[in-house]
PDB file of C-alpha atoms and ligand atoms in Angstrom:
ATOM      1  CA  MET A  98       6.375  -7.251  -8.616  1.00  0.00           C
ATOM      2  CA  ILE A  99       2.780  -6.283  -8.035  1.00  0.00           C
ATOM      3  CA  ILE A 100       2.210  -4.630  -4.680  1.00  0.00           C
ATOM      4  CA  GLY A 101      -1.409  -4.202  -3.588  1.00  0.00           C
ATOM      5  CA  VAL A 102      -1.993  -1.686  -0.800  1.00  0.00           C
ATOM      6  CA  LEU A 103      -5.289  -2.769   0.687  1.00  0.00           C
ATOM      7  CA  ASN A 104      -7.573  -2.429   3.659  1.00  0.00           C
ATOM      8  CA  GLN A 105     -11.348  -2.042   3.548  1.00  0.00           C
ATOM      9  CA  LYS A 106     -11.087   0.371   6.443  1.00  0.00           C
ATOM     10  CA  GLY A 107     -11.034   3.953   5.189  1.00  0.00           C
ATOM     11  CA  GLY A 108      -8.353   6.515   5.913  1.00  0.00           C
ATOM     12  CA  VAL A 109      -5.606   4.160   7.079  1.00  0.00           C
ATOM     13  CA  GLY A 110      -3.048   5.442   4.576  1.00  0.00           C
ATOM     14  CA  LYS A 111      -3.518   3.231   1.510  1.00  0.00           C
ATOM     15  CA  THR A 112      -3.167   6.106  -0.958  1.00  0.00           C
ATOM     16  CA  THR A 113      -0.353   7.778   0.994  1.00  0.00           C
ATOM     17  CA  LEU A 114       1.683   4.591   1.168  1.00  0.00           C
ATOM     18  CA  ALA A 115       0.892   3.504  -2.409  1.00  0.00           C
ATOM     19  CA  ILE A 116       2.065   6.839  -3.858  1.00  0.00           C
ATOM     20  CA  ASN A 117       5.204   7.003  -1.756  1.00  0.00           C
ATOM     21  CA  ILE A 118       6.152   3.331  -2.215  1.00  0.00           C
ATOM     22  CA  ALA A 119       5.800   3.908  -5.979  1.00  0.00           C
ATOM     23  CA  SER A 120       7.951   7.024  -5.611  1.00  0.00           C
ATOM     24  CA  SER A 121      10.609   5.119  -3.669  1.00  0.00           C
ATOM     25  CA  LEU A 122      10.780   2.404  -6.324  1.00  0.00           C
ATOM     26  CA  SER A 123      10.927   4.979  -9.072  1.00  0.00           C
ATOM     27  CA  HIS A 124      13.680   6.950  -7.299  1.00  0.00           C
ATOM     28  CA  GLY A 125      15.571   3.664  -7.140  1.00  0.00           C
ATOM     29  CA  GLY A 126      15.501   3.574 -10.943  1.00  0.00           C
ATOM     30  CA  ALA A 127      12.632   1.145 -11.523  1.00  0.00           C
ATOM     31  CA  LYS A 128       9.891   1.637 -14.066  1.00  0.00           C
ATOM     32  CA  VAL A 129       6.740   1.920 -11.982  1.00  0.00           C
ATOM     33  CA  LEU A 130       3.020   2.077 -12.673  1.00  0.00           C
ATOM     34  CA  LEU A 131       0.485   3.131 -10.047  1.00  0.00           C
ATOM     35  CA  ILE A 132      -3.026   1.745 -10.492  1.00  0.00           C
ATOM     36  CA  ASP A 133      -5.797   3.642  -8.737  1.00  0.00           C
ATOM     37  CA  ALA A 134      -8.355   0.923  -8.004  1.00  0.00           C
ATOM     38  CA  ASP A 135     -10.473   3.217  -5.832  1.00  0.00           C
ATOM     39  CA  PRO A 136     -13.653   4.748  -7.323  1.00  0.00           C
ATOM     40  CA  GLN A 137     -12.868   7.874  -5.222  1.00  0.00           C
ATOM     41  CA  GLY A 138      -9.883   8.380  -7.531  1.00  0.00           C
ATOM     42  CA  SER A 139      -7.593   9.874  -4.883  1.00  0.00           C
ATOM     43  CA  ALA A 140      -4.350   8.835  -6.575  1.00  0.00           C
ATOM     44  CA  LEU A 141      -5.646  10.282  -9.849  1.00  0.00           C
ATOM     45  CA  ASP A 142      -6.496  13.535  -8.029  1.00  0.00           C
ATOM     46  CA  TRP A 143      -3.010  13.539  -6.575  1.00  0.00           C
ATOM     47  CA  ALA A 144      -1.467  13.088 -10.032  1.00  0.00           C
ATOM     48  CA  ALA A 145      -3.696  15.812 -11.489  1.00  0.00           C
ATOM     49  CA  SER A 146      -2.741  18.333  -8.821  1.00  0.00           C
ATOM     50  CA  ARG A 147       0.940  18.243  -9.645  1.00  0.00           C
ATOM     51  CA  GLU A 148       2.845  20.680 -11.761  1.00  0.00           C
ATOM     52  CA  GLY A 149       5.382  19.411 -14.222  1.00  0.00           C
ATOM     53  CA  ASP A 150       6.144  15.908 -15.359  1.00  0.00           C
ATOM     54  CA  PRO A 151       4.586  12.924 -13.641  1.00  0.00           C
ATOM     55  CA  LEU A 152       6.846  10.913 -11.366  1.00  0.00           C
ATOM     56  CA  PHE A 153       5.319   7.730 -12.761  1.00  0.00           C
ATOM     57  CA  PRO A 154       2.116   7.020 -14.684  1.00  0.00           C
ATOM     58  CA  VAL A 155      -1.106   6.685 -12.686  1.00  0.00           C
ATOM     59  CA  VAL A 156      -4.050   4.897 -14.273  1.00  0.00           C
ATOM     60  CA  GLY A 157      -7.567   4.536 -12.913  1.00  0.00           C
ATOM     61  CA  LEU A 158      -8.880   0.989 -12.866  1.00  0.00           C
ATOM     62  CA  PRO A 159     -11.754   0.791 -10.409  1.00  0.00           C
ATOM     63  CA  ARG A 160     -13.012  -2.479 -11.847  1.00  0.00           C
ATOM     64  CA  ALA A 161     -13.360  -5.946 -10.393  1.00  0.00           C
ATOM     65  CA  THR A 162     -11.357  -7.309 -13.323  1.00  0.00           C
ATOM     66  CA  ILE A 163      -7.923  -5.946 -12.338  1.00  0.00           C
ATOM     67  CA  HIS A 164      -6.634  -9.465 -11.737  1.00  0.00           C
ATOM     68  CA  ARG A 165      -7.455 -10.366 -15.315  1.00  0.00           C
ATOM     69  CA  GLU A 166      -6.172  -7.126 -16.839  1.00  0.00           C
ATOM     70  CA  ILE A 167      -2.982  -6.764 -14.820  1.00  0.00           C
ATOM     71  CA  ASP A 168      -0.754  -8.781 -17.154  1.00  0.00           C
ATOM     72  CA  GLY A 169      -1.590  -6.546 -20.079  1.00  0.00           C
ATOM     73  CA  ILE A 170      -1.591  -3.240 -18.229  1.00  0.00           C
ATOM     74  CA  GLY A 171       1.517  -3.981 -16.183  1.00  0.00           C
ATOM     75  CA  SER A 172       3.591  -5.270 -19.050  1.00  0.00           C
ATOM     76  CA  GLY A 173       6.809  -3.308 -19.514  1.00  0.00           C
ATOM     77  CA  TYR A 174       6.937  -2.141 -15.881  1.00  0.00           C
ATOM     78  CA  ASP A 175       9.310  -3.409 -13.216  1.00  0.00           C
ATOM     79  CA  HIS A 176       6.752  -2.861 -10.486  1.00  0.00           C
ATOM     80  CA  VAL A 177       3.053  -2.110 -10.281  1.00  0.00           C
ATOM     81  CA  VAL A 178       1.571  -0.583  -7.132  1.00  0.00           C
ATOM     82  CA  ILE A 179      -2.203  -0.807  -6.627  1.00  0.00           C
ATOM     83  CA  ASP A 180      -3.954   1.750  -4.430  1.00  0.00           C
ATOM     84  CA  GLY A 181      -6.939  -0.201  -3.121  1.00  0.00           C
ATOM     85  CA  PRO A 182     -10.457   1.001  -2.354  1.00  0.00           C
ATOM     86  CA  PRO A 183     -12.093   1.140   1.076  1.00  0.00           C
ATOM     87  CA  ARG A 184     -15.301  -0.849   1.544  1.00  0.00           C
ATOM     88  CA  VAL A 185     -15.900  -2.098  -2.020  1.00  0.00           C
ATOM     89  CA  THR A 186     -15.332  -5.818  -1.505  1.00  0.00           C
ATOM     90  CA  ASP A 187     -15.391  -7.020  -5.105  1.00  0.00           C
ATOM     91  CA  LEU A 188     -12.796  -4.428  -6.151  1.00  0.00           C
ATOM     92  CA  ALA A 189     -10.601  -5.250  -3.163  1.00  0.00           C
ATOM     93  CA  ARG A 190     -10.849  -8.970  -3.913  1.00  0.00           C
ATOM     94  CA  SER A 191      -9.812  -8.413  -7.512  1.00  0.00           C
ATOM     95  CA  ALA A 192      -6.877  -6.199  -6.410  1.00  0.00           C
ATOM     96  CA  ILE A 193      -5.780  -8.919  -3.956  1.00  0.00           C
ATOM     97  CA  MET A 194      -5.877 -11.531  -6.702  1.00  0.00           C
ATOM     98  CA  ALA A 195      -3.793  -9.279  -8.929  1.00  0.00           C
ATOM     99  CA  SER A 196      -1.077  -8.838  -6.284  1.00  0.00           C
ATOM    100  CA  ASP A 197       2.134 -10.705  -5.508  1.00  0.00           C
ATOM    101  CA  ILE A 198       2.220  -9.063  -2.104  1.00  0.00           C
ATOM    102  CA  VAL A 199      -0.574  -7.329  -0.214  1.00  0.00           C
ATOM    103  CA  VAL A 200       0.513  -4.548   2.118  1.00  0.00           C
ATOM    104  CA  ILE A 201      -2.133  -3.754   4.737  1.00  0.00           C
ATOM    105  CA  PRO A 202      -1.699  -0.330   6.332  1.00  0.00           C
ATOM    106  CA  VAL A 203      -2.936  -0.141   9.925  1.00  0.00           C
ATOM    107  CA  GLN A 204      -2.807   2.746  12.331  1.00  0.00           C
ATOM    108  CA  PRO A 205      -1.760   2.077  15.904  1.00  0.00           C
ATOM    109  CA  SER A 206      -5.304   2.045  17.227  1.00  0.00           C
ATOM    110  CA  PRO A 207      -7.425  -0.801  18.548  1.00  0.00           C
ATOM    111  CA  TYR A 208     -10.124   0.073  15.996  1.00  0.00           C
ATOM    112  CA  ASP A 209      -7.704  -0.525  13.160  1.00  0.00           C
ATOM    113  CA  VAL A 210      -6.509  -3.772  14.698  1.00  0.00           C
ATOM    114  CA  TRP A 211     -10.063  -5.050  15.117  1.00  0.00           C
ATOM    115  CA  SER A 212     -11.219  -4.021  11.685  1.00  0.00           C
ATOM    116  CA  ALA A 213      -8.210  -5.703  10.047  1.00  0.00           C
ATOM    117  CA  GLN A 214     -10.146  -8.942  10.535  1.00  0.00           C
ATOM    118  CA  GLU A 215     -12.172  -8.053   7.464  1.00  0.00           C
ATOM    119  CA  VAL A 216      -9.240  -7.698   5.076  1.00  0.00           C
ATOM    120  CA  VAL A 217      -7.575 -10.774   6.561  1.00  0.00           C
ATOM    121  CA  GLU A 218     -10.687 -12.815   5.755  1.00  0.00           C
ATOM    122  CA  LEU A 219     -10.863 -11.424   2.246  1.00  0.00           C
ATOM    123  CA  ILE A 220      -7.205 -12.285   1.616  1.00  0.00           C
ATOM    124  CA  GLU A 221      -7.684 -15.777   2.984  1.00  0.00           C
ATOM    125  CA  GLU A 222     -10.672 -16.305   0.671  1.00  0.00           C
ATOM    126  CA  ALA A 223      -8.795 -14.960  -2.335  1.00  0.00           C
ATOM    127  CA  SER A 224      -5.664 -16.979  -1.600  1.00  0.00           C
ATOM    128  CA  VAL A 225      -7.598 -20.174  -2.296  1.00  0.00           C
ATOM    129  CA  PHE A 226      -7.421 -19.132  -5.942  1.00  0.00           C
ATOM    130  CA  LYS A 227      -3.901 -17.813  -5.761  1.00  0.00           C
ATOM    131  CA  GLU A 228      -0.980 -20.116  -5.203  1.00  0.00           C
ATOM    132  CA  LYS A 229       1.615 -17.640  -4.041  1.00  0.00           C
ATOM    133  CA  LEU A 230       0.448 -14.565  -2.221  1.00  0.00           C
ATOM    134  CA  PHE A 231       2.320 -12.754   0.519  1.00  0.00           C
ATOM    135  CA  SER A 232       0.503 -10.471   2.930  1.00  0.00           C
ATOM    136  CA  VAL A 233       2.046  -8.131   5.472  1.00  0.00           C
ATOM    137  CA  PHE A 234       0.868  -5.408   7.834  1.00  0.00           C
ATOM    138  CA  ALA A 235       2.504  -1.988   7.658  1.00  0.00           C
ATOM    139  CA  VAL A 236       2.055   0.224  10.695  1.00  0.00           C
ATOM    140  CA  ASN A 237       1.304   3.775   9.559  1.00  0.00           C
ATOM    141  CA  ARG A 238       0.952   7.029  11.529  1.00  0.00           C
ATOM    142  CA  LYS A 239       2.902   5.678  14.410  1.00  0.00           C
ATOM    143  CA  ILE A 240       3.471   8.286  17.070  1.00  0.00           C
ATOM    144  CA  ALA A 241       7.040   8.084  18.274  1.00  0.00           C
ATOM    145  CA  LYS A 242       7.712   6.815  21.784  1.00  0.00           C
ATOM    146  CA  THR A 243       4.132   5.903  22.649  1.00  0.00           C
ATOM    147  CA  ALA A 244       3.043   2.639  24.206  1.00  0.00           C
ATOM    148  CA  ILE A 245       0.251   2.244  21.668  1.00  0.00           C
ATOM    149  CA  GLY A 246       2.869   2.330  18.920  1.00  0.00           C
ATOM    150  CA  ARG A 247       4.581  -0.687  20.473  1.00  0.00           C
ATOM    151  CA  ASP A 248       1.376  -2.503  21.432  1.00  0.00           C
ATOM    152  CA  VAL A 249       0.046  -2.530  17.891  1.00  0.00           C
ATOM    153  CA  ASN A 250       2.656  -5.090  16.801  1.00  0.00           C
ATOM    154  CA  GLU A 251       1.621  -7.406  19.576  1.00  0.00           C
ATOM    155  CA  ALA A 252      -2.080  -6.907  18.841  1.00  0.00           C
ATOM    156  CA  LEU A 253      -1.508  -7.687  15.159  1.00  0.00           C
ATOM    157  CA  SER A 254       0.319 -10.894  15.990  1.00  0.00           C
ATOM    158  CA  LYS A 255      -3.035 -12.648  16.457  1.00  0.00           C
ATOM    159  CA  TYR A 256      -3.481 -12.478  12.695  1.00  0.00           C
ATOM    160  CA  PRO A 257      -1.853 -14.990  10.359  1.00  0.00           C
ATOM    161  CA  PHE A 258       0.286 -12.367   8.578  1.00  0.00           C
ATOM    162  CA  PRO A 259       3.540 -10.789   9.745  1.00  0.00           C
ATOM    163  CA  THR A 260       4.041  -7.093  10.450  1.00  0.00           C
ATOM    164  CA  LEU A 261       6.856  -5.346   8.602  1.00  0.00           C
ATOM    165  CA  SER A 262       9.553  -4.202  10.983  1.00  0.00           C
ATOM    166  CA  ALA A 263       9.786  -0.880   9.140  1.00  0.00           C
ATOM    167  CA  SER A 264       6.921   1.436  10.086  1.00  0.00           C
ATOM    168  CA  VAL A 265       5.817   4.927   9.102  1.00  0.00           C
ATOM    169  CA  THR A 266       5.503   7.756  11.596  1.00  0.00           C
ATOM    170  CA  GLN A 267       2.817  10.441  11.731  1.00  0.00           C
ATOM    171  CA  ARG A 268       4.446  13.336   9.860  1.00  0.00           C
ATOM    172  CA  VAL A 269       3.166  16.509   8.226  1.00  0.00           C
ATOM    173  CA  ALA A 270       5.449  15.823   5.250  1.00  0.00           C
ATOM    174  CA  PHE A 271       2.929  13.246   4.023  1.00  0.00           C
ATOM    175  CA  ALA A 272       0.015  15.664   3.797  1.00  0.00           C
ATOM    176  CA  GLU A 273       2.206  18.587   2.680  1.00  0.00           C
ATOM    177  CA  SER A 274       3.717  16.690  -0.227  1.00  0.00           C
ATOM    178  CA  ALA A 275       0.332  15.236  -1.234  1.00  0.00           C
ATOM    179  CA  ALA A 276      -1.210  18.711  -1.401  1.00  0.00           C
ATOM    180  CA  ALA A 277       1.250  19.608  -4.168  1.00  0.00           C
ATOM    181  CA  GLY A 278       0.824  16.297  -5.981  1.00  0.00           C
ATOM    182  CA  GLN A 279       4.288  15.291  -4.862  1.00  0.00           C
ATOM    183  CA  SER A 280       5.890  12.452  -2.986  1.00  0.00           C
ATOM    184  CA  VAL A 281       7.851  12.815   0.234  1.00  0.00           C
ATOM    185  CA  HIS A 282      11.025  12.254  -1.807  1.00  0.00           C
ATOM    186  CA  GLU A 283      10.386  15.417  -3.772  1.00  0.00           C
ATOM    187  CA  LEU A 284       9.846  17.403  -0.594  1.00  0.00           C
ATOM    188  CA  ASP A 285      13.064  16.106   0.954  1.00  0.00           C
ATOM    189  CA  ALA A 286      14.722  13.054  -0.598  1.00  0.00           C
ATOM    190  CA  THR A 287      16.824  12.327   2.465  1.00  0.00           C
ATOM    191  CA  GLY A 288      14.379  13.535   5.108  1.00  0.00           C
ATOM    192  CA  PRO A 289      12.892  11.261   7.777  1.00  0.00           C
ATOM    193  CA  ALA A 290       9.609  10.596   5.895  1.00  0.00           C
ATOM    194  CA  ALA A 291      11.454   9.531   2.726  1.00  0.00           C
ATOM    195  CA  ARG A 292      13.853   7.373   4.730  1.00  0.00           C
ATOM    196  CA  GLU A 293      10.975   5.561   6.444  1.00  0.00           C
ATOM    197  CA  ILE A 294       9.256   4.942   3.122  1.00  0.00           C
ATOM    198  CA  ASP A 295      12.506   3.698   1.563  1.00  0.00           C
ATOM    199  CA  ALA A 296      13.054   1.258   4.425  1.00  0.00           C
ATOM    200  CA  LEU A 297       9.452   0.043   4.172  1.00  0.00           C
ATOM    201  CA  THR A 298       9.735  -0.365   0.403  1.00  0.00           C
ATOM    202  CA  ALA A 299      13.043  -2.229   0.646  1.00  0.00           C
ATOM    203  CA  GLU A 300      11.511  -4.605   3.168  1.00  0.00           C
ATOM    204  CA  ILE A 301       8.501  -5.221   0.915  1.00  0.00           C
ATOM    205  CA  ILE A 302      10.721  -5.925  -2.083  1.00  0.00           C
ATOM    206  CA  ASN A 303      13.032  -8.187  -0.111  1.00  0.00           C
ATOM    207  CA  TYR A 304      10.091  -9.973   1.379  1.00  0.00           C
ATOM    208  CA  THR A 305       9.557 -12.113  -1.637  1.00  0.00           C
ATOM    209  CA  GLU A 306      12.352 -13.513  -3.712  1.00  0.00           C
ATOM    210  CA  MET A 307      10.183 -13.323  -6.731  1.00  0.00           C
ATOM    211  CA  PRO A 308      11.627 -12.176 -10.040  1.00  0.00           C
ATOM    212  CA  THR A 309      10.666  -8.642 -11.036  1.00  0.00           C
ATOM    213  CA  TYR A 310       7.410  -8.366 -12.846  1.00  0.00           C
ATOM    214  CA  GLU A 311       7.613  -8.164 -16.623  1.00  0.00           C
TER     215      GLU A 311
HETATM  216  N1  ATP B 134       2.075   8.801   8.086  1.00  0.00           N
HETATM  217  C1  ATP B 134       1.203   9.805   7.979  1.00  0.00           C
HETATM  218  N2  ATP B 134       1.436  10.987   8.611  1.00  0.00           N
HETATM  219  C2  ATP B 134       0.556  11.999   8.527  1.00  0.00           C
HETATM  220  N3  ATP B 134      -0.590  11.954   7.837  1.00  0.00           N
HETATM  221  C3  ATP B 134      -0.874  10.817   7.194  1.00  0.00           C
HETATM  222  C4  ATP B 134      -0.009   9.682   7.207  1.00  0.00           C
HETATM  223  N4  ATP B 134      -0.570   8.694   6.475  1.00  0.00           N
HETATM  224  C5  ATP B 134      -1.739   9.180   6.007  1.00  0.00           C
HETATM  225  N5  ATP B 134      -1.934  10.449   6.432  1.00  0.00           N
HETATM  226  C6  ATP B 134      -3.102  11.311   6.178  1.00  0.00           C
HETATM  227  O1  ATP B 134      -4.250  10.598   6.553  1.00  0.00           O
HETATM  228  C7  ATP B 134      -5.317  10.833   5.660  1.00  0.00           C
HETATM  229  C8  ATP B 134      -5.809   9.499   5.092  1.00  0.00           C
HETATM  230  O2  ATP B 134      -4.756   8.929   4.342  1.00  0.00           O
HETATM  231  P1  ATP B 134      -5.038   8.210   2.959  1.00  0.00           P
HETATM  232  O3  ATP B 134      -5.926   9.018   2.095  1.00  0.00           O
HETATM  233  O4  ATP B 134      -3.721   7.812   2.413  1.00  0.00           O
HETATM  234  O5  ATP B 134      -5.825   6.921   3.473  1.00  0.00           O
HETATM  235  P2  ATP B 134      -6.641   5.862   2.587  1.00  0.00           P
HETATM  236  O6  ATP B 134      -6.564   4.567   3.310  1.00  0.00           O
HETATM  237  O7  ATP B 134      -6.162   5.889   1.187  1.00  0.00           O
HETATM  238  O8  ATP B 134      -8.117   6.450   2.658  1.00  0.00           O
HETATM  239  P3  ATP B 134      -9.384   5.936   1.802  1.00  0.00           P
HETATM  240  O9  ATP B 134      -9.819   4.695   2.502  1.00  0.00           O
HETATM  241  O10 ATP B 134     -10.370   7.045   1.891  1.00  0.00           O
HETATM  242  O11 ATP B 134      -8.906   5.660   0.415  1.00  0.00           O
HETATM  243  C9  ATP B 134      -4.783  11.779   4.609  1.00  0.00           C
HETATM  244  O12 ATP B 134      -5.162  13.077   4.951  1.00  0.00           O
HETATM  245  C10 ATP B 134      -3.270  11.619   4.705  1.00  0.00           C
HETATM  246  O13 ATP B 134      -2.576  12.797   4.336  1.00  0.00           O
HETATM  247 MG1   MG B 135      -7.236   6.090  -0.603  1.00  0.00          MG
END
């Protein structure tokens, strides 16, 4: 399956979720490729900052032709995760067209809810050319037991895409692991951050009953 993690809004957690979703899939035994479609190259920086063997290969592909290249590049992998760029519309559009499912990270803030309009429109445009495309919101950096954390689901319900019931909490483990080029699973495979990511990943995979990508 090809999972695109996209949102033109910057800093919502695209790279964090893409890396850790890829890690979750790879810990589950799947052969995973992470495509860095962001000209900033954050996922590549993450991979370069690690010591020891890579968890999974990370390739940079900040080109508006990902949707045409994906079959070749992704061949031989069970799953491909695409870390999308902020702002750059043509790259985001291409990443959307390459995806089987688009995961849209949003933080529990009204600004994130409002600005999601942009990615929703882009997905709707792209889906004209794409027969089967699933899109879901993933709430990231939720702060436990706050009203805003609950309200975000309701606010997102005005959009035509569902919100995953699994969400990801604001946790230092995400930044700490990233600093060492690691995933949250490497920091603590059964810790709360890894468990949230595993639940999110399982929900994404179960979302579509599509055969695994070959
Ligand atoms: N659940 C979380 N808990 C704590 N920190 C987080 C969480 N998710 C993301 N962050 C932090 O928020 C910052 C932005 O995250 P990230 O780089 O993943 O966003 P992005 O959408 O990829 O940004 P860009 O649009 O620049 O590519 C990073 O410093 C990251 O460590
Ligand atoms: Mg990023």
